[in-house]
Short mmCIF file of N, CA and C in Angstrom, two decimals:
data_model
loop_
_atom_site.label_atom_id
_atom_site.label_comp_id
_atom_site.label_asym_id
_atom_site.label_seq_id
_atom_site.Cartn_x
_atom_site.Cartn_y
_atom_site.Cartn_z
N UNK A 1 -6.54 11.72 12.44
CA UNK A 1 -6.77 10.96 11.24
C UNK A 1 -6.13 11.65 10.03
N UNK A 2 -6.11 12.99 10.02
CA UNK A 2 -5.49 13.71 8.91
C UNK A 2 -4.00 13.44 8.87
N UNK A 3 -3.35 13.32 10.05
CA UNK A 3 -1.93 13.01 10.10
C UNK A 3 -1.68 11.62 9.54
N UNK A 4 -2.51 10.66 9.92
CA UNK A 4 -2.36 9.29 9.40
C UNK A 4 -2.58 9.27 7.89
N UNK A 5 -3.59 9.99 7.40
CA UNK A 5 -3.85 10.04 5.97
C UNK A 5 -2.68 10.65 5.23
N UNK A 6 -2.08 11.70 5.78
CA UNK A 6 -0.92 12.33 5.17
C UNK A 6 0.25 11.36 5.14
N UNK A 7 0.46 10.61 6.21
CA UNK A 7 1.54 9.62 6.24
C UNK A 7 1.30 8.51 5.23
N UNK A 8 0.06 8.10 5.06
CA UNK A 8 -0.26 7.05 4.08
C UNK A 8 0.07 7.54 2.69
N UNK A 9 -0.32 8.78 2.37
CA UNK A 9 -0.01 9.33 1.05
C UNK A 9 1.50 9.42 0.85
N UNK A 10 2.23 9.84 1.90
CA UNK A 10 3.69 9.91 1.81
C UNK A 10 4.28 8.53 1.55
N UNK A 11 3.76 7.50 2.23
CA UNK A 11 4.27 6.15 2.04
C UNK A 11 3.99 5.67 0.63
N UNK A 12 2.79 5.94 0.13
CA UNK A 12 2.46 5.50 -1.22
C UNK A 12 3.32 6.21 -2.25
N UNK A 13 3.56 7.51 -2.02
CA UNK A 13 4.41 8.25 -2.94
C UNK A 13 5.82 7.67 -2.94
N UNK A 14 6.37 7.42 -1.76
CA UNK A 14 7.71 6.85 -1.66
C UNK A 14 7.77 5.46 -2.26
N UNK A 15 6.71 4.70 -2.10
CA UNK A 15 6.69 3.34 -2.61
C UNK A 15 6.68 3.32 -4.13
N UNK A 16 5.95 4.26 -4.77
CA UNK A 16 5.81 4.24 -6.21
C UNK A 16 6.74 5.22 -6.93
N UNK A 17 7.50 6.03 -6.20
CA UNK A 17 8.41 6.99 -6.81
C UNK A 17 9.40 6.33 -7.76
N UNK A 18 10.03 5.19 -7.40
CA UNK A 18 10.97 4.57 -8.35
C UNK A 18 10.30 4.17 -9.67
N UNK A 19 9.04 3.80 -9.64
CA UNK A 19 8.33 3.41 -10.85
C UNK A 19 8.18 4.60 -11.78
N UNK A 20 7.87 5.78 -11.24
CA UNK A 20 7.65 6.96 -12.06
C UNK A 20 8.97 7.52 -12.60
N UNK A 21 10.03 7.44 -11.82
CA UNK A 21 11.30 8.05 -12.21
C UNK A 21 12.03 7.23 -13.26
N UNK A 22 12.05 5.93 -13.13
CA UNK A 22 12.86 5.11 -14.01
C UNK A 22 12.07 4.41 -15.10
N UNK A 23 10.77 4.35 -14.96
CA UNK A 23 9.98 3.60 -15.91
C UNK A 23 10.00 2.10 -15.63
N UNK A 24 10.81 1.68 -14.70
CA UNK A 24 10.93 0.27 -14.31
C UNK A 24 10.59 0.14 -12.84
N UNK A 25 9.78 -0.84 -12.46
CA UNK A 25 9.51 -1.01 -11.03
C UNK A 25 10.76 -1.48 -10.30
N UNK A 26 11.08 -0.80 -9.21
CA UNK A 26 12.20 -1.19 -8.36
C UNK A 26 11.63 -1.72 -7.06
N UNK A 27 11.68 -3.04 -6.84
CA UNK A 27 11.07 -3.58 -5.64
C UNK A 27 11.79 -3.11 -4.38
N UNK A 28 11.05 -2.55 -3.43
CA UNK A 28 11.68 -2.14 -2.18
C UNK A 28 12.09 -3.37 -1.37
N UNK A 29 13.07 -3.19 -0.53
CA UNK A 29 13.51 -4.27 0.35
C UNK A 29 12.59 -4.31 1.56
N UNK A 30 11.63 -5.21 1.55
CA UNK A 30 10.65 -5.34 2.62
C UNK A 30 10.80 -6.72 3.25
N UNK A 31 10.99 -6.74 4.57
CA UNK A 31 11.32 -8.00 5.25
C UNK A 31 10.13 -8.90 5.55
N UNK A 32 8.94 -8.36 5.61
CA UNK A 32 7.79 -9.15 6.05
C UNK A 32 6.78 -9.29 4.92
N UNK A 33 6.11 -10.45 4.84
CA UNK A 33 5.12 -10.64 3.79
C UNK A 33 4.13 -11.73 4.19
N UNK A 34 2.93 -11.66 3.57
CA UNK A 34 1.89 -12.66 3.82
C UNK A 34 0.84 -12.57 2.70
N UNK A 35 0.28 -13.70 2.33
CA UNK A 35 -0.91 -13.72 1.48
C UNK A 35 -2.10 -13.46 2.39
N UNK A 36 -3.01 -12.61 1.98
CA UNK A 36 -4.16 -12.23 2.82
C UNK A 36 -5.43 -13.01 2.50
N UNK A 37 -5.36 -13.91 1.52
CA UNK A 37 -6.54 -14.67 1.16
C UNK A 37 -6.15 -16.11 0.83
N UNK A 38 -7.08 -17.05 0.92
CA UNK A 38 -6.76 -18.45 0.68
C UNK A 38 -6.38 -18.78 -0.76
N UNK A 39 -6.80 -17.94 -1.74
CA UNK A 39 -6.44 -18.23 -3.13
C UNK A 39 -5.14 -17.56 -3.57
N UNK A 40 -4.43 -16.93 -2.63
CA UNK A 40 -3.14 -16.29 -2.90
C UNK A 40 -3.22 -15.23 -4.01
N UNK A 41 -4.28 -14.45 -3.99
CA UNK A 41 -4.43 -13.38 -4.97
C UNK A 41 -4.13 -12.00 -4.38
N UNK A 42 -4.03 -11.91 -3.05
CA UNK A 42 -3.73 -10.65 -2.37
C UNK A 42 -2.48 -10.86 -1.52
N UNK A 43 -1.38 -10.19 -1.91
CA UNK A 43 -0.08 -10.39 -1.27
C UNK A 43 0.38 -9.06 -0.67
N UNK A 44 0.65 -9.07 0.62
CA UNK A 44 1.08 -7.86 1.33
C UNK A 44 2.53 -8.02 1.78
N UNK A 45 3.34 -7.00 1.46
CA UNK A 45 4.72 -6.92 1.97
C UNK A 45 4.84 -5.63 2.76
N UNK A 46 5.64 -5.65 3.84
CA UNK A 46 5.80 -4.44 4.63
C UNK A 46 7.11 -4.48 5.39
N UNK A 47 7.48 -3.30 5.88
CA UNK A 47 8.66 -3.15 6.72
C UNK A 47 8.54 -1.83 7.47
N UNK A 48 9.44 -1.60 8.40
CA UNK A 48 9.49 -0.34 9.14
C UNK A 48 10.95 0.01 9.39
N UNK A 49 11.19 1.30 9.61
CA UNK A 49 12.55 1.73 9.90
C UNK A 49 12.68 2.13 11.36
N UNK A 50 13.83 2.68 11.72
CA UNK A 50 14.09 3.04 13.12
C UNK A 50 13.16 4.14 13.63
N UNK A 51 12.65 4.98 12.73
CA UNK A 51 11.72 6.05 13.12
C UNK A 51 10.27 5.59 13.10
N UNK A 52 10.05 4.27 12.92
CA UNK A 52 8.72 3.68 12.90
C UNK A 52 7.92 4.05 11.65
N UNK A 53 8.60 4.49 10.57
CA UNK A 53 7.94 4.74 9.30
C UNK A 53 7.66 3.40 8.64
N UNK A 54 6.40 3.15 8.33
CA UNK A 54 6.00 1.88 7.73
C UNK A 54 5.92 2.04 6.22
N UNK A 55 6.39 1.03 5.50
CA UNK A 55 6.29 0.96 4.05
C UNK A 55 5.52 -0.30 3.70
N UNK A 56 4.50 -0.15 2.83
CA UNK A 56 3.66 -1.27 2.43
C UNK A 56 3.72 -1.44 0.92
N UNK A 57 3.62 -2.68 0.49
CA UNK A 57 3.42 -2.99 -0.92
C UNK A 57 2.29 -4.01 -0.98
N UNK A 58 1.28 -3.70 -1.75
CA UNK A 58 0.14 -4.59 -1.90
C UNK A 58 0.07 -5.04 -3.36
N UNK A 59 0.17 -6.34 -3.58
CA UNK A 59 0.05 -6.91 -4.92
C UNK A 59 -1.27 -7.67 -4.98
N UNK A 60 -2.12 -7.26 -5.94
CA UNK A 60 -3.46 -7.83 -6.03
C UNK A 60 -3.77 -8.18 -7.47
N UNK A 61 -4.31 -9.36 -7.68
CA UNK A 61 -4.79 -9.75 -8.99
C UNK A 61 -6.18 -9.15 -9.14
N UNK A 62 -6.27 -8.03 -9.87
CA UNK A 62 -7.51 -7.29 -9.97
C UNK A 62 -7.71 -6.78 -11.40
N UNK A 63 -8.90 -6.30 -11.67
CA UNK A 63 -9.19 -5.77 -13.00
C UNK A 63 -9.15 -4.25 -13.03
N UNK A 64 -8.60 -3.59 -12.04
CA UNK A 64 -8.50 -2.15 -12.15
C UNK A 64 -8.39 -1.36 -10.86
N UNK A 65 -8.85 -1.87 -9.73
CA UNK A 65 -8.75 -1.09 -8.50
C UNK A 65 -8.59 -2.00 -7.29
N UNK A 66 -8.12 -1.40 -6.18
CA UNK A 66 -7.96 -2.13 -4.93
C UNK A 66 -8.11 -1.15 -3.77
N UNK A 67 -8.58 -1.62 -2.64
CA UNK A 67 -8.69 -0.81 -1.43
C UNK A 67 -7.97 -1.53 -0.30
N UNK A 68 -7.38 -0.75 0.59
CA UNK A 68 -6.62 -1.30 1.72
C UNK A 68 -6.91 -0.43 2.92
N UNK A 69 -7.25 -1.03 4.05
CA UNK A 69 -7.63 -0.27 5.23
C UNK A 69 -6.69 -0.44 6.40
N UNK A 70 -6.61 0.61 7.22
CA UNK A 70 -5.82 0.62 8.45
C UNK A 70 -6.76 0.92 9.60
N UNK A 71 -6.71 0.10 10.63
CA UNK A 71 -7.61 0.29 11.76
C UNK A 71 -6.92 -0.16 13.05
N UNK A 72 -7.00 0.64 14.11
CA UNK A 72 -6.40 0.20 15.38
C UNK A 72 -7.23 -0.87 16.08
N UNK A 73 -8.48 -1.10 15.62
CA UNK A 73 -9.37 -2.04 16.30
C UNK A 73 -9.84 -3.17 15.40
N UNK A 74 -9.39 -3.20 14.14
CA UNK A 74 -9.73 -4.32 13.25
C UNK A 74 -11.11 -4.28 12.63
N UNK A 75 -11.76 -3.12 12.64
CA UNK A 75 -13.10 -3.01 12.06
C UNK A 75 -13.15 -1.86 11.07
N UNK A 76 -14.11 -1.89 10.14
CA UNK A 76 -14.23 -0.88 9.11
C UNK A 76 -14.61 0.50 9.64
N UNK A 77 -15.61 0.64 10.53
CA UNK A 77 -15.96 1.98 11.00
C UNK A 77 -14.78 2.66 11.70
N UNK A 78 -14.49 3.88 11.25
CA UNK A 78 -13.40 4.65 11.85
C UNK A 78 -12.02 4.32 11.28
N UNK A 79 -11.94 3.44 10.30
CA UNK A 79 -10.63 3.08 9.74
C UNK A 79 -10.22 4.06 8.65
N UNK A 80 -8.93 4.07 8.34
CA UNK A 80 -8.40 4.84 7.22
C UNK A 80 -8.29 3.90 6.04
N UNK A 81 -8.76 4.34 4.89
CA UNK A 81 -8.79 3.48 3.71
C UNK A 81 -8.07 4.15 2.55
N UNK A 82 -7.24 3.39 1.88
CA UNK A 82 -6.55 3.83 0.67
C UNK A 82 -7.18 3.08 -0.49
N UNK A 83 -7.57 3.82 -1.53
CA UNK A 83 -8.13 3.21 -2.73
C UNK A 83 -7.25 3.64 -3.90
N UNK A 84 -6.84 2.68 -4.69
CA UNK A 84 -6.00 2.99 -5.83
C UNK A 84 -6.37 2.12 -7.01
N UNK A 85 -5.98 2.59 -8.16
CA UNK A 85 -6.29 1.81 -9.35
C UNK A 85 -5.69 2.39 -10.60
N UNK A 86 -6.09 1.84 -11.71
CA UNK A 86 -5.61 2.25 -13.02
C UNK A 86 -6.82 2.55 -13.90
N UNK A 87 -6.84 3.76 -14.48
CA UNK A 87 -7.89 4.12 -15.42
C UNK A 87 -7.66 3.38 -16.75
N UNK A 88 -8.69 3.28 -17.59
CA UNK A 88 -8.51 2.61 -18.89
C UNK A 88 -7.38 3.20 -19.74
N UNK A 89 -7.07 4.50 -19.55
CA UNK A 89 -5.99 5.11 -20.33
C UNK A 89 -4.61 4.82 -19.75
N UNK A 90 -4.56 4.06 -18.63
CA UNK A 90 -3.28 3.68 -18.02
C UNK A 90 -2.81 4.59 -16.91
N UNK A 91 -3.47 5.71 -16.66
CA UNK A 91 -3.05 6.59 -15.56
C UNK A 91 -3.47 5.99 -14.22
N UNK A 92 -2.68 6.27 -13.20
CA UNK A 92 -2.85 5.70 -11.86
C UNK A 92 -3.52 6.73 -10.95
N UNK A 93 -4.39 6.28 -10.06
CA UNK A 93 -4.99 7.17 -9.08
C UNK A 93 -4.94 6.56 -7.69
N UNK A 94 -4.89 7.43 -6.66
CA UNK A 94 -4.95 7.04 -5.26
C UNK A 94 -5.86 8.00 -4.53
N UNK A 95 -6.59 7.47 -3.57
CA UNK A 95 -7.47 8.29 -2.75
C UNK A 95 -7.41 7.75 -1.32
N UNK A 96 -7.39 8.65 -0.37
CA UNK A 96 -7.39 8.28 1.05
C UNK A 96 -8.66 8.82 1.68
N UNK A 97 -9.36 7.96 2.41
CA UNK A 97 -10.56 8.43 3.10
C UNK A 97 -10.55 7.98 4.53
#
């Protein structure tokens, strides 16, 4: 689980690195996408490379935070969860559990 958590942090860092470096969001080229809810407020984009490295982008209409889970069996117990958001001062945070 620690290896998966480390990979998730690496993916999130790589996903958001262009935003921090340029000040402008640079959308990654991700081939797959789907809305995860009937009101089209949660949009997931993803892709993988030849080494099976997965890249995710989650767009959510929210008031400050979002959580996203990974599970080999489709249930919450035992899953890896990424929580991210924006503090009132505009700084961004991420946590993996």
